[in-house]
mmCIF file of C-alpha atoms in Angstrom:
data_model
loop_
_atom_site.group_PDB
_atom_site.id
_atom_site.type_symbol
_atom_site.label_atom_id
_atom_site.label_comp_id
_atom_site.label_asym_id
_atom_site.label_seq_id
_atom_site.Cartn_x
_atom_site.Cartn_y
_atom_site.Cartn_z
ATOM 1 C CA UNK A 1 20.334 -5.741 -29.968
ATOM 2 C CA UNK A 2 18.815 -5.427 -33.266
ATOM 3 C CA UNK A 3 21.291 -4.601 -36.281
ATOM 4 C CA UNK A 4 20.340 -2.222 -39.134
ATOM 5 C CA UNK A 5 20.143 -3.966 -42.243
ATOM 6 C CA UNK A 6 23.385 -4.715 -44.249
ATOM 7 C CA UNK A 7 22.042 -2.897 -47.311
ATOM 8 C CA UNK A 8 18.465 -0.689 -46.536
ATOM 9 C CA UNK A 9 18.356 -0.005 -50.193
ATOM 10 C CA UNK A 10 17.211 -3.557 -50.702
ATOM 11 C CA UNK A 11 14.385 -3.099 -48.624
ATOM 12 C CA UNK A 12 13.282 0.451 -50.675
ATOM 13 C CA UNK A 13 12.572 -2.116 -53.486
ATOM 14 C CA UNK A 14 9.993 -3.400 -51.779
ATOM 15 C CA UNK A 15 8.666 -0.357 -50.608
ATOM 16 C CA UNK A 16 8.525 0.841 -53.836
ATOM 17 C CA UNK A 17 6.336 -2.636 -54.771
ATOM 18 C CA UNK A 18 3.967 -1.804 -51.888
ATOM 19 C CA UNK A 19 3.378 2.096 -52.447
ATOM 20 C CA UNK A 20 2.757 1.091 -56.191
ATOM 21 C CA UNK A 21 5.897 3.038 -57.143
ATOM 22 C CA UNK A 22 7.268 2.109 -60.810
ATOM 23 C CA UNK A 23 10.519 -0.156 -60.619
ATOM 24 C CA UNK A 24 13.491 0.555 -62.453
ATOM 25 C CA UNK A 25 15.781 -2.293 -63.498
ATOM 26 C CA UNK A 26 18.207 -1.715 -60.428
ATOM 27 C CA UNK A 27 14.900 -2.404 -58.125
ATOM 28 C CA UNK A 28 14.480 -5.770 -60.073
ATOM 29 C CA UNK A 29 18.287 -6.549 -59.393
ATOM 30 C CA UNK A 30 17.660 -5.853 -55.897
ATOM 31 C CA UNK A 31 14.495 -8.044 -55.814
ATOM 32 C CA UNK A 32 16.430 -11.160 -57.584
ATOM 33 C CA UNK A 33 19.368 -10.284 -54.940
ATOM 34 C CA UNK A 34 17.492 -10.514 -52.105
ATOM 35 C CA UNK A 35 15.949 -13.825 -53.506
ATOM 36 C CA UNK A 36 19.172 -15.657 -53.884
ATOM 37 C CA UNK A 37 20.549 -14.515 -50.970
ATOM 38 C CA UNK A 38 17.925 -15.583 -48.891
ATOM 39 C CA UNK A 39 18.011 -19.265 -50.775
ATOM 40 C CA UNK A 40 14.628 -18.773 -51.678
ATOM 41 C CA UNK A 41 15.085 -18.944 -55.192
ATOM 42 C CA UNK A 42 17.573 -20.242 -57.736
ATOM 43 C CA UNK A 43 18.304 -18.329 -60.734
ATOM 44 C CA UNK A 44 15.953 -20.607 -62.764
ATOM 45 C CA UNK A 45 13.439 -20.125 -60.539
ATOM 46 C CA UNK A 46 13.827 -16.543 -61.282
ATOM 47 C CA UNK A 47 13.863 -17.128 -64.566
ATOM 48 C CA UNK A 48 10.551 -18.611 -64.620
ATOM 49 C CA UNK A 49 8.728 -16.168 -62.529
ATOM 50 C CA UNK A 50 10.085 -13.329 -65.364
ATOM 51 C CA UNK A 51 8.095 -14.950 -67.751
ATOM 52 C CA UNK A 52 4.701 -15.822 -65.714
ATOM 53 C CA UNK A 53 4.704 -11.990 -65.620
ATOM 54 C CA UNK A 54 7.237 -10.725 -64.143
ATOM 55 C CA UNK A 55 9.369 -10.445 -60.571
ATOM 56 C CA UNK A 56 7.622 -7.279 -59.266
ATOM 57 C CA UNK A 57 4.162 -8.797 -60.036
ATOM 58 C CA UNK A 58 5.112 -11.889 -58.474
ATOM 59 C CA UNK A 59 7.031 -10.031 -55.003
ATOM 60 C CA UNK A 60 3.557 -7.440 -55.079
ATOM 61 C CA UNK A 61 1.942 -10.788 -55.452
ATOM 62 C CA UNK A 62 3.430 -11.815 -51.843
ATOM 63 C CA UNK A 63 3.666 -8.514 -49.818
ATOM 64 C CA UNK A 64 0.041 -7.040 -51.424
ATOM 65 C CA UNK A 65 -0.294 -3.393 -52.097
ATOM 66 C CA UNK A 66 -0.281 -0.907 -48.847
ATOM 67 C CA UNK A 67 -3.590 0.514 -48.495
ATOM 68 C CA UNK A 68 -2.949 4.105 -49.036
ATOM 69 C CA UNK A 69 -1.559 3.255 -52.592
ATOM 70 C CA UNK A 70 -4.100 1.183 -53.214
ATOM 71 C CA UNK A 71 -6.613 4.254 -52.631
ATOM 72 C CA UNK A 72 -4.470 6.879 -54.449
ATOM 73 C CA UNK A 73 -4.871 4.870 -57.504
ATOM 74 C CA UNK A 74 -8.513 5.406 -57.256
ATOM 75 C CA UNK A 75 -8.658 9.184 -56.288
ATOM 76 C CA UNK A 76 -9.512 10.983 -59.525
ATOM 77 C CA UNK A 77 -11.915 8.297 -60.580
ATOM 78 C CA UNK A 78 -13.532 8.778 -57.014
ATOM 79 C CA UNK A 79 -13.109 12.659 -58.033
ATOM 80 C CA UNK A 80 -14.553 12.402 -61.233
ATOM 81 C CA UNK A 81 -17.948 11.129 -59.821
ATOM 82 C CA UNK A 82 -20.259 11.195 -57.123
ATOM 83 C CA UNK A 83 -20.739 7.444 -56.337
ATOM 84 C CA UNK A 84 -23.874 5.847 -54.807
ATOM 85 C CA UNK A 85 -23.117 3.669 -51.914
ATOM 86 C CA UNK A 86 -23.146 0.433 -53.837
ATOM 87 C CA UNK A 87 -19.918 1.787 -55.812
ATOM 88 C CA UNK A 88 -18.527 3.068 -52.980
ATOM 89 C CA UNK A 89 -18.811 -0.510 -51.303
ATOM 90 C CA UNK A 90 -17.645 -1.918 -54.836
ATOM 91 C CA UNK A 91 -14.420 0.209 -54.784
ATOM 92 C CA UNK A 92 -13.782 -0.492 -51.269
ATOM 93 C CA UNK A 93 -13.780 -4.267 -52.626
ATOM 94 C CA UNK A 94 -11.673 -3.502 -55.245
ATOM 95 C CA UNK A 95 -9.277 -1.759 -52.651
ATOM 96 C CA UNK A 96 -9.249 -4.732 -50.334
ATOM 97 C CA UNK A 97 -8.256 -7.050 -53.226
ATOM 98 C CA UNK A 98 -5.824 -4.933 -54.025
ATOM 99 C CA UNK A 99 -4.254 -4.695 -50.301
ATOM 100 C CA UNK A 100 -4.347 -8.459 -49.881
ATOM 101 C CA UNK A 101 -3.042 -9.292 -53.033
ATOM 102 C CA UNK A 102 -1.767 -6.556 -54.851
ATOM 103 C CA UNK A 103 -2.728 -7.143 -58.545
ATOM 104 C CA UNK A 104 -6.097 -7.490 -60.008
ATOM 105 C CA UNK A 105 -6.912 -9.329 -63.201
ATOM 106 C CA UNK A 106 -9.890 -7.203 -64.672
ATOM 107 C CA UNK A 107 -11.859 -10.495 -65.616
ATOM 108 C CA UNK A 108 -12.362 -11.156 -61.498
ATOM 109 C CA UNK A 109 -14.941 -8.361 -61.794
ATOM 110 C CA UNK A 110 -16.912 -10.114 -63.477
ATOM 111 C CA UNK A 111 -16.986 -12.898 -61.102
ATOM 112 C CA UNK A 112 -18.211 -13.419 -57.032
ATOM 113 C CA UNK A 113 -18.060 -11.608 -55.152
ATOM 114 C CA UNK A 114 -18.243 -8.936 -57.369
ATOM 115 C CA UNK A 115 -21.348 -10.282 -59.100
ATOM 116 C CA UNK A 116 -23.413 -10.279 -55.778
ATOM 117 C CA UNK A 117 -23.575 -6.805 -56.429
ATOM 118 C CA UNK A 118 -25.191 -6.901 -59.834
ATOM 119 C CA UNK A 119 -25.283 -10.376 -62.103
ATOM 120 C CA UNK A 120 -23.387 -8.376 -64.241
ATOM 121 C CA UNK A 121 -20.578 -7.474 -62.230
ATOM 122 C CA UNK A 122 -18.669 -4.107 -63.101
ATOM 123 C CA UNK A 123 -20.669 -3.364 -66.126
ATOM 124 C CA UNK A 124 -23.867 -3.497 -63.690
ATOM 125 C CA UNK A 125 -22.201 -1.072 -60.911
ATOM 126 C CA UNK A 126 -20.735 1.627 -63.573
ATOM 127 C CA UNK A 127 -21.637 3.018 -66.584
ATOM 128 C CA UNK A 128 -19.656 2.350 -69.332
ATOM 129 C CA UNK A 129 -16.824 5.509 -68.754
ATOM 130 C CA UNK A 130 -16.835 3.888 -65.506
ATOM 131 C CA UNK A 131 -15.628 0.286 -66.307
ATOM 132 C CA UNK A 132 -13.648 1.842 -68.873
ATOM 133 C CA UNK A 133 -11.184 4.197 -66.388
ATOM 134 C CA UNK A 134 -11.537 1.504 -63.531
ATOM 135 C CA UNK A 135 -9.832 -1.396 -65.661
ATOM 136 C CA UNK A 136 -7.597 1.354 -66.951
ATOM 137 C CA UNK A 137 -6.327 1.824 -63.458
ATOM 138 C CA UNK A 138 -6.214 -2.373 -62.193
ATOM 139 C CA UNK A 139 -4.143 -2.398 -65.729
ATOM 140 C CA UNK A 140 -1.438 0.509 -64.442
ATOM 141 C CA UNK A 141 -1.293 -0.534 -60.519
ATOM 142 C CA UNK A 142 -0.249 -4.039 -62.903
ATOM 143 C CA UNK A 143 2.112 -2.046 -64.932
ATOM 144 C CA UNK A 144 3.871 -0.202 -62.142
ATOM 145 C CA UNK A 145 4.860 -3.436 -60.536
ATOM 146 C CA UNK A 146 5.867 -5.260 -63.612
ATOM 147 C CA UNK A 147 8.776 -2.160 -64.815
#
């Protein structure tokens, strides 16, 4: 018989990780809890992830970012816009990235496979108010998961 988890709130820190919900710093105690007590990580080990960017970065890092979140972030840009089917296919890259790994580092849009859709990746997709408001948003999906 399965048995209900010893303390569900841990697991509503992740949750909040994966819906792209900010963290507060009793959802980072939680995180670092659950890290000891599963003897995955010693306290310097923590220590070390909080300055390579930060426990919820590294955790979103590991259990992505659920797609639904991932695709709320983009909403009022997708609003904002009618978008020809390369940006659409662009977005949905974007999205997929985002699912899989749950952070984005703006620079990747400049590389492949982003580039195979223009040479010069974003910048060759969007116009300028484009690139602008879609960095904006891989900076706060970032932000939410750092705290």
């Amino acid at each position: 018989m399965n048995q209900p988890p010893a303390n569900p709130a841990r697991f509503i820190a992740i949750q909040k990780v994966r819906r792209n919900e900010p963290l507060t710093a009793q959802d980072l105690a939680e995180l670092e809890r659950i890290f000891i007590e599963a003897a995955v990580a010693a306290p310097e080990d923590l220590e070390r992830v909080r300055n390579d960017g930060g426990l919820g970065i590294f955790v979103r890092s590991l259990v992505g970012l659920d797609r639904e979140a991932a695709k709320h972030a983009f909403d009022q840009f997708q609003c904002e816009r009618t978008l020809s089917a390369n940006q659409i296919e662009f977005l949905n890259m974007v999205i997929d990235y985002l699912t899989e790994r749950g952070v984005m580092d703006p620079r990747l849009l400049y590389e492949s496979p982003f580039t195979d859709f223009d040479a010069m990746g974003v910048e060759g997709v969007f116009d300028n108010a484009g690139v602008v408001e879609l960095i904006g948003i891989l900076e706060e999906v970032r932000r939410r998961a750092a705290a």
